[in-house]
Coordinates of C-alpha atoms and ligand atoms in Angstrom, one line a residue:
X219 CA 10.9 -12.5 -16.3
X220 CA 10.0 -14.1 -19.8
X221 CA 7.2 -16.3 -19.7
X222 CA 6.0 -13.7 -16.1
X223 CA 2.3 -11.9 -16.1
X224 CA 3.4 -8.3 -15.5
X225 CA 2.3 -6.8 -12.3
X226 CA 2.2 -3.2 -11.9
X227 CA 1.5 -1.3 -8.6
X228 CA 1.9 2.0 -7.3
X229 CA 1.5 4.3 -3.7
X230 CA 1.0 8.0 -3.8
X231 CA 4.3 10.0 -4.7
X232 CA 4.5 12.0 -0.9
X233 CA 4.9 15.4 -0.6
X234 CA 7.9 16.5 0.8
X235 CA 7.0 19.0 3.2
X236 CA 6.3 16.7 6.0
X237 CA 8.0 13.3 8.0
X238 CA 7.0 10.2 7.1
X239 CA 4.4 8.3 9.8
X240 CA 2.3 5.3 10.4
X241 CA -0.6 6.1 7.1
X242 CA 2.5 6.6 5.0
X243 CA 4.4 3.6 5.7
X244 CA 0.3 2.0 5.5
X245 CA 0.0 2.5 2.4
X246 CA 3.3 1.4 1.2
X247 CA 3.6 -1.5 2.9
X248 CA -0.4 -2.5 1.6
X249 CA 2.0 -2.5 -1.9
X250 CA 4.4 -4.1 0.0
X251 CA 2.9 -6.6 0.8
X252 CA 0.9 -7.5 -2.8
X253 CA 4.3 -7.3 -3.8
X254 CA 5.7 -9.8 -1.8
X255 CA 2.4 -12.1 -2.4
X256 CA 2.6 -11.7 -6.0
X257 CA 6.3 -12.6 -6.6
X258 CA 6.0 -15.5 -4.2
X259 CA 3.7 -16.2 -6.7
X260 CA 5.2 -16.2 -9.3
X261 CA 4.4 -12.7 -11.6
X262 CA 6.6 -10.0 -12.3
X263 CA 5.8 -7.3 -10.0
X264 CA 7.3 -3.8 -10.6
X265 CA 6.4 -1.9 -7.3
X266 CA 7.0 1.9 -7.4
X267 CA 6.8 4.7 -4.8
X268 CA 8.3 7.9 -4.6
X269 CA 8.4 11.6 -2.9
X270 CA 5.5 14.8 -4.9
X271 CA 8.4 17.4 -4.9
X272 CA 6.9 21.0 -6.7
X273 CA 3.8 23.0 -6.0
X274 CA 3.0 25.4 -3.7
X275 CA 3.2 24.0 -1.2
X276 CA 6.9 21.9 -1.1
X277 CA 7.8 26.4 -1.9
X278 CA 6.4 27.3 1.1
X279 CA 8.1 24.7 3.2
X280 CA 11.3 25.2 2.0
X281 CA 11.0 29.0 2.7
X282 CA 9.7 28.1 6.3
X283 CA 13.2 26.2 6.6
X284 CA 15.1 28.8 4.5
X285 CA 16.0 27.1 2.0
X286 CA 16.0 26.6 -1.7
X287 CA 13.8 24.1 -3.0
X288 CA 15.5 22.0 -4.5
X289 CA 17.9 21.0 -1.5
X290 CA 14.5 21.2 0.8
X291 CA 13.0 18.3 -1.5
X292 CA 16.4 16.2 -1.6
X293 CA 16.7 16.8 2.1
X294 CA 13.1 15.6 2.5
X295 CA 12.5 12.9 -0.1
X296 CA 16.0 10.6 2.1
X297 CA 13.1 10.8 4.8
X298 CA 11.1 8.5 2.6
X299 CA 13.6 6.8 0.0
X300 CA 15.0 5.7 3.7
X301 CA 12.1 3.8 4.8
X302 CA 12.5 0.6 2.4
X303 CA 15.4 -0.4 5.0
X304 CA 13.8 0.9 8.2
X305 CA 10.2 -1.6 7.5
X306 CA 12.1 -3.5 4.5
X307 CA 10.0 -2.8 1.5
X308 CA 10.7 -3.7 -1.5
X309 CA 10.2 -1.4 -4.2
X310 CA 11.5 -2.1 -7.3
X311 CA 12.0 2.0 -7.7
X312 CA 11.6 5.8 -6.4
X313 CA 10.9 8.7 -8.1
X314 CA 11.0 11.8 -7.4
X315 CA 9.1 13.9 -9.3
X316 CA 12.3 17.1 -9.5
X317 CA 14.0 14.3 -11.7
X318 CA 14.4 14.6 -15.6
X319 CA 13.1 11.8 -16.6
X320 CA 9.9 13.1 -15.2
X321 CA 10.6 16.5 -16.3
X322 CA 10.6 14.7 -19.2
X323 CA 7.4 12.7 -19.3
X324 CA 5.1 15.4 -18.4
X325 CA 6.0 17.4 -21.3
X326 CA 5.1 15.1 -23.0
X327 CA 2.1 14.2 -21.6
X328 CA 0.9 17.9 -22.0
X329 CA 2.1 17.7 -25.6
X330 CA -0.6 14.9 -26.1
X331 CA -3.3 17.0 -24.0
X332 CA -3.2 20.0 -26.1
X333 CA -2.3 18.0 -29.7
X334 CA -5.5 16.0 -28.7
X335 CA -7.2 19.6 -28.9
X336 CA -8.1 19.1 -24.4
X337 CA -5.9 22.0 -23.2
X338 CA -7.3 26.0 -23.7
X339 CA -5.6 29.3 -22.0
X340 CA -8.1 31.4 -19.9
X341 CA -8.0 32.8 -16.8
X342 CA -8.5 30.8 -13.0
X343 CA -10.3 33.3 -10.6
X344 CA -11.6 31.1 -7.6
X345 CA -10.7 29.4 -3.9
X346 CA -7.5 28.2 -3.7
X347 CA -6.4 25.5 -1.2
X348 CA -2.4 25.5 -0.3
X349 CA -2.8 22.9 1.9
X350 CA -5.0 20.1 -0.4
X351 CA -2.9 21.8 -3.8
X352 CA -7.2 21.6 -4.3
X353 CA -9.5 24.1 -6.8
X354 CA -12.4 25.1 -4.8
X355 CA -16.0 25.9 -6.0
X356 CA -17.7 28.6 -3.2
X357 CA -20.4 26.1 -2.5
X358 CA -18.5 23.5 -1.3
X359 CA -16.3 26.3 0.9
X360 CA -17.9 27.3 4.1
X361 CA -17.6 30.4 6.7
X362 CA -14.6 30.3 9.7
X363 CA -12.8 32.4 12.1
X364 CA -11.5 36.2 10.8
X365 CA -14.0 35.6 7.7
X366 CA -11.9 33.2 6.1
X367 CA -13.1 30.2 3.6
X368 CA -12.4 26.5 4.6
X369 CA -12.6 23.9 2.7
X370 CA -14.5 20.8 3.5
X371 CA -11.4 18.9 4.2
X372 CA -10.8 22.0 6.6
X373 CA -7.8 23.3 4.8
X374 CA -7.9 27.2 4.5
X375 CA -8.9 28.8 0.6
X376 CA -7.2 31.6 -0.4
X377 CA -8.1 33.6 -3.8
X378 CA -6.6 33.6 -6.9
X379 CA -7.5 35.0 -9.8
X380 CA -4.4 34.5 -12.7
X381 CA -4.2 33.8 -16.2
X382 CA -4.3 29.9 -16.8
X383 CA -4.8 26.7 -19.1
X384 CA -7.7 24.2 -18.4
X385 CA -8.6 21.2 -19.4
X386 CA -11.8 20.1 -20.7
X387 CA -13.0 17.9 -17.6
X388 CA -16.5 18.8 -18.2
X389 CA -16.6 16.6 -22.1
X390 CA -15.2 13.8 -19.7
X391 CA -18.3 13.2 -17.4
X392 CA -19.7 10.6 -19.7
X393 CA -16.9 9.0 -21.2
X394 CA -16.1 8.2 -17.0
X395 CA -19.8 7.7 -16.5
X396 CA -19.2 4.6 -19.0
X397 CA -15.6 3.4 -18.3
X398 CA -17.0 3.2 -14.6
X399 CA -20.0 0.4 -15.9
X400 CA -17.7 -0.5 -18.2
X401 CA -14.9 -1.9 -15.6
X402 CA -16.9 -2.2 -12.0
X403 CA -14.2 -2.9 -9.7
X404 CA -12.0 -0.4 -11.0
X405 CA -12.5 2.0 -8.2
X406 CA -12.9 0.2 -4.5
X407 CA -14.0 0.0 -2.3
X408 CA -17.4 0.1 -3.7
X409 CA -18.9 2.6 -1.5
X410 CA -16.3 4.6 -2.1
X411 CA -16.9 4.0 -6.3
X412 CA -20.2 4.9 -5.6
X413 CA -19.4 8.7 -3.9
X414 CA -16.9 8.8 -7.1
X415 CA -19.8 8.1 -9.3
X416 CA -22.0 10.1 -7.6
X417 CA -20.2 13.2 -7.6
X418 CA -19.0 12.5 -11.4
X419 CA -22.9 12.2 -12.1
X420 CA -23.0 15.8 -10.6
X421 CA -21.1 17.1 -13.4
X422 CA -17.7 18.1 -14.1
X423 CA -15.8 21.4 -14.7
X424 CA -13.4 22.3 -16.7
X425 CA -10.2 22.0 -14.0
X426 CA -7.4 24.6 -14.1
X427 CA -3.9 22.8 -14.9
X428 CA -1.3 25.5 -14.9
X429 CA -0.3 28.2 -12.3
X430 CA 1.8 31.9 -13.0
X431 CA 2.0 33.4 -9.1
X432 CA 4.7 31.1 -7.8
X433 CA 7.5 29.2 -9.8
X434 CA 8.1 25.7 -8.9
X435 CA 7.3 23.2 -11.0
X436 CA 7.0 21.8 -14.4
X437 CA 6.6 24.9 -16.2
X438 CA 4.4 24.4 -19.5
X439 CA 6.5 23.5 -22.9
X440 CA 5.8 26.6 -25.3
X441 CA 4.5 29.3 -22.5
X442 CA 7.8 29.7 -20.0
X443 CA 5.2 32.0 -18.0
X444 CA 2.8 29.1 -16.6
X445 CA 3.9 26.3 -14.4
X446 CA 1.8 22.7 -14.9
X447 CA -0.4 22.3 -11.2
X448 CA 1.0 19.9 -9.5
X449 CA -1.8 17.2 -9.4
X450 CA -0.8 16.8 -13.2
X451 CA 2.5 17.0 -12.5
X452 CA 2.7 14.4 -9.5
X453 CA -0.3 12.3 -11.2
X454 CA 2.2 11.5 -14.3
X455 CA 4.8 10.6 -11.8
X456 CA 2.8 6.8 -12.8
X457 CA 3.5 6.6 -16.2
X458 CA 7.4 8.5 -16.3
X459 CA 8.3 5.2 -14.7
X460 CA 7.7 3.0 -16.9
X461 CA 9.5 5.0 -19.3
X462 CA 6.6 7.4 -20.9
X463 CA 6.6 9.2 -23.8
X464 CA 8.6 6.0 -24.7
X465 CA 5.4 3.6 -25.6
X466 CA 6.4 1.3 -28.8
X467 CA 6.6 -2.8 -28.7
X468 CA 8.8 -4.4 -26.1
X469 CA 9.3 -1.1 -23.6
X470 CA 8.6 -0.9 -20.2
X471 CA 5.6 1.2 -21.2
X472 CA 4.1 -1.5 -23.3
X473 CA 5.0 -4.4 -20.7
X474 CA 3.3 -2.8 -17.8
X475 CA 0.8 -0.1 -18.5
X476 CA -2.0 0.0 -17.7
X477 CA -1.1 -0.3 -13.6
X478 CA -2.8 -3.1 -12.1
X479 CA -3.3 -1.1 -8.6
X480 CA -3.2 2.5 -7.5
X481 CA -3.1 2.1 -3.9
X482 CA -3.7 5.2 -2.0
X483 CA -6.0 6.8 1.2
X484 CA -9.0 8.1 0.8
X485 CA -8.0 12.0 1.1
X486 CA -7.1 11.5 -2.5
X487 CA -9.3 9.0 -4.6
X488 CA -11.0 12.0 -5.9
X489 CA -7.8 13.3 -8.3
X490 CA -6.4 9.4 -9.2
X491 CA -10.8 7.9 -10.3
X492 CA -11.4 11.8 -11.9
X493 CA -8.7 13.7 -13.2
X494 CA -6.3 11.4 -13.2
X495 CA -8.2 8.4 -16.0
X496 CA -9.8 11.7 -18.0
X497 CA -6.7 12.9 -18.4
X498 CA -4.6 9.6 -19.5
X499 CA -8.2 8.7 -22.1
X500 CA -7.5 12.7 -22.8
X501 CA -4.2 12.4 -24.3
X502 CA -4.9 8.5 -25.4
X503 CA -3.7 6.7 -23.5
X504 CA -5.6 3.7 -21.5
X505 CA -6.3 4.4 -17.9
X506 CA -5.1 2.1 -14.5
X507 CA -7.2 -1.3 -14.2
X508 CA -7.7 -0.2 -10.4
X509 CA -8.3 2.9 -7.5
X510 CA -8.2 1.8 -4.1
X511 CA -8.7 3.5 -1.6
X512 CA -8.6 2.6 1.6
X513 CA -9.5 4.1 5.3
X514 CA -7.6 6.8 7.7
X515 CA -5.4 6.1 11.2
X516 CA -6.0 8.1 14.0
X517 CA -4.0 7.3 16.6
X518 CA -4.7 6.6 20.6
X519 CA -8.5 8.1 19.4
X520 CA -7.0 11.7 17.7
X521 CA -6.7 12.9 14.4
X522 CA -2.6 12.7 13.9
X523 CA -0.9 16.3 13.9
X524 CA 2.2 17.4 14.5
X525 CA 0.7 20.6 17.1
X526 CA -1.0 17.9 19.1
X527 CA 2.5 16.1 18.7
X528 CA 1.4 12.3 18.5
X529 CA 2.4 11.4 15.3
X530 CA 4.1 8.3 14.6
X531 CA 7.2 7.5 12.5
X532 CA 7.7 4.1 11.9
X533 CA 10.6 3.6 13.4
X534 CA 9.5 4.5 16.6
X535 CA 7.2 1.4 15.5
X536 CA 10.0 -1.5 14.3
X537 CA 11.9 0.1 17.5
X538 CA 9.0 -0.6 20.0
X539 CA 7.4 -3.6 19.0
X540 CA 10.4 -4.9 15.9
X541 CA 9.1 -5.3 12.4
X542 CA 6.4 -8.4 11.7
X543 CA 4.7 -7.7 14.3
X544 CA 4.4 -3.3 13.1
X545 CA 3.5 -5.6 9.9
X546 CA 1.1 -7.4 10.7
X547 CA -0.5 -5.2 12.6
X548 CA -1.7 -2.5 10.5
X549 CA -2.4 -5.1 8.2
X550 CA -4.4 -7.0 10.5
X551 CA -6.1 -4.9 13.1
X552 CA -8.9 -2.9 10.5
X553 CA -10.8 -4.0 8.5
X554 CA -9.1 -2.8 4.6
X555 CA -11.0 0.4 3.2
X556 CA -12.5 1.4 6.9
X557 CA -10.9 4.1 9.5
X558 CA -8.5 2.3 12.5
X559 CA -7.2 3.8 15.5
X560 CA -3.8 2.9 16.9
X561 CA -3.2 2.1 20.2
X562 CA -0.6 0.6 22.5
X563 CA -3.3 -1.3 24.0
X564 CA -4.5 -3.1 21.0
X565 CA -1.1 -3.5 19.8
X566 CA -0.5 -5.4 22.7
X567 CA -3.3 -7.4 22.7
X568 CA -2.5 -8.5 19.1
X569 CA 1.3 -9.5 19.9
X570 CA 0.7 -11.2 22.7
X571 CA -3.1 -12.9 21.3
X572 CA -2.4 -14.0 17.9
X573 CA 1.6 -14.1 17.5
X574 CA 2.7 -15.0 20.8
X575 CA -0.8 -17.0 21.7
X576 CA -1.8 -19.1 19.0
X577 CA 1.1 -18.9 16.4
X578 CA 3.9 -18.7 18.5
X579 CA 2.4 -21.4 20.3
X580 CA 1.8 -23.2 17.6
X581 CA 5.1 -23.3 16.2
X582 CA 7.3 -23.3 19.4
X583 CA 5.5 -26.1 20.2
X584 CA 5.5 -28.9 17.6
X585 CA 9.3 -27.4 16.9
X586 CA 10.3 -28.8 20.8
X587 CA 8.8 -31.6 20.7
X588 CA 10.3 -32.8 17.6
X589 CA 13.8 -31.3 18.5
X590 CA 13.1 -34.0 21.8
X591 CA 11.1 -36.8 20.7
X592 CA 12.2 -36.9 17.2
X593 CA 15.7 -37.1 17.6
X594 CA 16.0 -33.4 16.2
X595 CA 14.6 -34.7 11.9
X596 CA 11.5 -34.3 10.1
X597 CA 9.4 -37.3 12.1
X598 CA 8.0 -40.0 9.6
X599 CA 4.8 -40.5 9.2
X600 CA 2.5 -43.1 9.1
X601 CA -1.1 -44.0 8.2
X602 CA -3.6 -40.5 7.5
X603 CA -6.4 -39.6 10.0
X604 CA -9.7 -37.9 9.2
X605 CA -8.4 -35.7 12.0
X606 CA -5.0 -35.3 10.4
X607 CA -6.6 -35.4 6.7
X608 CA -8.7 -32.7 8.0
X609 CA -5.3 -30.2 9.0
X610 CA -3.6 -30.6 6.2
X611 CA -6.4 -30.3 3.6
X612 CA -7.7 -27.4 5.3
X613 CA -3.3 -25.9 5.6
X614 CA -3.1 -26.7 1.5
X615 CA -6.6 -24.8 0.8
X616 CA -4.8 -21.8 2.1
X617 CA -3.6 -20.5 -1.1
X618 CA -6.5 -20.3 -3.1
X619 CA -8.2 -18.1 -0.9
X620 CA -5.6 -16.1 -0.2
X621 CA -5.4 -15.1 -3.8
X622 CA -9.5 -14.9 -4.1
X623 CA -9.0 -11.8 -0.7
X624 CA -6.0 -10.8 -2.2
X625 CA -8.0 -9.8 -5.4
X626 CA -10.0 -7.6 -3.5
X627 CA -7.2 -6.0 -1.4
X628 CA -9.0 -8.1 0.9
X629 CA -5.3 -8.2 3.9
X630 CA -7.3 -9.2 7.1
X631 CA -9.6 -12.1 5.6
X632 CA -6.2 -14.0 4.7
X633 CA -4.9 -13.0 7.1
X634 CA -8.1 -14.5 9.2
X635 CA -8.2 -17.9 7.0
X636 CA -3.8 -17.8 8.2
X637 CA -5.7 -17.4 12.1
X638 CA -7.6 -19.8 11.4
X639 CA -5.5 -22.1 10.1
X640 CA -3.5 -21.5 13.3
X641 CA -6.3 -22.1 15.7
X642 CA -7.1 -25.0 14.2
X643 CA -3.6 -26.2 14.2
X644 CA -3.3 -25.8 18.3
X645 CA -7.0 -27.3 18.8
X646 CA -5.6 -30.7 16.9
X647 CA -2.0 -30.5 18.9
X648 CA -4.7 -30.1 22.3
X649 CA -6.7 -33.4 21.1
X650 CA -4.5 -35.4 19.7
X651 CA -2.4 -34.6 23.0
X652 CA 1.4 -35.7 21.1
X653 CA 3.1 -35.8 24.6
X654 CA 0.7 -38.4 26.0
X655 CA 1.7 -40.6 22.5
X656 CA 5.0 -40.7 23.2
X657 CA 5.1 -43.9 25.7
X658 CA 1.5 -45.4 24.4
X659 CA 1.9 -45.5 20.6
X660 CA 5.4 -43.3 19.4
X661 CA 4.5 -43.5 15.8
X662 CA 1.4 -41.8 16.2
X663 CA 3.1 -38.9 18.1
X664 CA 6.0 -39.0 15.1
X665 CA 2.8 -38.7 12.3
X666 CA 0.6 -35.8 14.8
X667 CA 3.7 -34.3 14.4
X668 CA 4.4 -35.0 10.9
X669 CA 1.1 -33.1 10.1
X670 CA 1.4 -30.1 11.9
X671 CA 5.4 -29.4 10.8
X672 CA 3.9 -29.6 7.5
X673 CA 0.7 -27.5 8.6
X674 CA 3.2 -24.9 9.8
X675 CA 5.2 -24.8 6.5
X676 CA 2.5 -24.0 4.2
X677 CA 1.7 -21.4 6.6
X678 CA 5.4 -19.9 6.5
X679 CA 5.6 -19.6 3.4
X680 CA 1.9 -17.4 3.0
X681 CA 3.0 -15.3 6.2
X682 CA 6.3 -14.8 4.1
X683 CA 4.6 -11.1 2.4
X684 CA 3.4 -10.1 6.1
X685 CA 6.2 -10.8 7.9
X686 CA 9.0 -11.3 6.5
X687 CA 11.7 -11.9 9.4
X688 CA 10.0 -14.8 11.3
X689 CA 8.0 -16.2 8.4
X690 CA 12.3 -16.7 7.5
X691 CA 13.1 -18.0 11.3
X692 CA 10.6 -20.8 11.2
X693 CA 11.4 -21.8 7.7
X694 CA 14.7 -22.2 8.9
X695 CA 13.8 -24.2 11.7
X696 CA 11.7 -26.6 8.8
X697 CA 15.2 -26.7 7.6
X698 CA 13.2 -25.0 3.6
X699 CA 16.2 -24.3 1.2
X700 CA 15.2 -20.8 0.1
X701 CA 15.1 -21.6 -2.7
X702 CA 11.4 -23.6 -2.2
X703 CA 9.7 -21.1 -0.2
X704 CA 7.8 -19.9 -3.3
X705 CA 4.2 -20.6 -3.8
X706 CA 5.1 -23.2 -6.7
X707 CA 5.9 -24.9 -3.4
X708 CA 3.1 -25.1 -1.2
X709 CA 1.0 -28.3 -1.0
X710 CA 1.3 -31.8 -0.9
X711 CA 3.4 -32.2 -3.8
X712 CA 6.8 -30.8 -2.0
X713 CA 5.7 -32.2 1.5
X714 CA 8.5 -31.8 3.9
X715 CA 11.0 -34.8 4.0
X716 CA 10.9 -37.2 6.8
X717 CA 14.6 -37.6 8.3
X718 CA 15.3 -33.7 7.1
X719 CA 17.5 -32.7 10.3
X720 CA 16.1 -29.9 12.1
X721 CA 17.9 -26.5 13.5
X722 CA 17.8 -27.0 17.5
X723 CA 14.5 -24.6 17.8
X724 CA 14.5 -21.0 18.7
X725 CA 11.2 -18.9 18.9
X726 CA 9.6 -16.8 16.7
X727 CA 7.3 -14.6 19.0
X728 CA 8.6 -12.9 22.2
X729 CA 5.0 -11.6 24.5
X730 CA 5.8 -7.8 24.6
X731 CA 6.0 -7.2 28.5
X732 CA 4.0 -3.9 28.8
X733 CA 6.0 -1.6 31.7
X734 CA 3.3 0.9 31.3
X735 CA 0.3 -0.8 31.8
X736 CA -1.5 2.5 32.6
X737 CA -1.0 3.3 29.2
Ligands
ME8_72 O1 -1.5 13.4 -0.9 N1 -3.9 7.3 7.7 O2 0.6 13.8 -0.4 P1 0.5 12.8 1.0 C1 -3.8 7.0 6.0 N2 1.7 13.9 -2.7 N3 -3.3 7.0 5.1 C2 -2.2 8.7 5.5 C3 -3.0 9.1 6.6 C4 -3.0 8.4 7.8 N4 -3.7 9.5 9.2 N5 -2.1 9.7 6.6 C5 -1.5 9.9 5.1 C6 -0.2 13.4 -1.4 N6 -2.0 9.2 4.8 C7 0.4 14.1 -3.3 C8 -0.2 12.4 -3.6 S1 0.3 10.6 -6.3 C9 0.2 11.5 -7.3 C10 0.5 12.2 -4.8 C11 -1.3 8.6 3.0 O3 2.3 13.0 0.5 C12 -2.6 8.0 2.4 O4 -1.7 6.8 1.1 O5 -0.2 14.5 1.1 C13 -2.7 9.0 2.1 O6 -3.1 9.3 0.7 C14 -1.3 9.7 1.2 O7 -0.9 9.9 2.5 C15 -0.8 11.5 1.1 O8 -0.3 11.9 1.2

């Protein structure tokens, strides 16, 4: 760890009223790709995910299941903590808001807000949507069937009237606007940033941060009748996990806070980009460096919902298409930040096109030619001509491109850049025609195959964060040692050594044979 720069990134903590699906897997996957990338690039990464277990919504779901909220939370949380094994997520911690460490941090945060004069006791009367665990102003609602009031998200609202503690959010309007202005990349993508800035410019009402009409949550320190608002409780998880309130020198808090990135879906941007930095500033703590709000997945053109029965579990995707293809599809199909649609067709196109025909074909034909014609060892290159240098130069330039694209969470553009080199590699094979050189100029054939193998080594190292298993198989076939797979091994200084024996080649990206073409 010594000498490495810290990088702290988080997923939302997921409510335990639902089973994990492709939407949850997407957010955590994006973080996993970043975490793996940063580790390979020499950073000291802390990657956090977990579950949000308090609040009325979870209490209601537990009641519907006929069990106590804690037992319910224990059961459902396990579905989320099992997800890393399915998707090969490499989170360093898994936080549950029912843990004592979190209770402790929430109390401390409340007390800091209170000590700084940002909390007052009042009474709340207004609209609340349990589904969103959010308060709404009358002006935001529309009328639904049967006299119901409906939130902009489509959730039913209920009228709530009860004593409540308030957070002086109204006082944070200008400090927030100043903060956004001083940190133009705090909220990404830019369109989402503009929405948040417009919302804050429109004025902020004080926020009700405690409830008295249900039990399932963390009690307000010093006033046991009140339960802390579930969003204040939930957001605090990000500092709990770095040991708050222990903020002294040499603590995990000192090392990792402020977080480099909170990755969230666009549905919960306001909580992360408005309330959270206001809470933190009010408590005298630093706001996070970035909140990225990604888009929303639909399935075959439809909203995912239990009632439509179209919710896809990550296990199902991995079982149907394989781990690497699933991870690749989710990161490549949609420009990160935009909404996207999952369809079987689109998935099969990516598997058979990008993976089998492009990347797989490049790897397979090069390795099998080396296996057959070069004594199953890395070939000995001769002098390089312009075409060779062109391909290698493009491959060696990829790390810088990838770093730049991921600095803005543009996963799709990073992959586009990798595929540009894959395409160039396949064209180079066709143009150089090493199979024809075998008889006419075997030394030149060896050079061409060497250039290709070295290009594939770059690609194999760089695709590890997205496709860990397939990339490992590629690097195994090039006899790249486990310890030689970090980004510090990219580039010409660690190029393949001629004569290194190579194992027998085998396919890495199988084609998907669609047995249900009508789908
Ligand atoms: O909001 N497409 O939890 P949650 C893309 N507990 N992403 C999706 C998605 C979809 N169709 N469906 C869900 C909560 N997500 C709070 C968070 S954080 C302090 C507390 C992802 O279980 C996306 O990341 O409702 C979204 O923001 C999150 O799941 C919502 O998860």
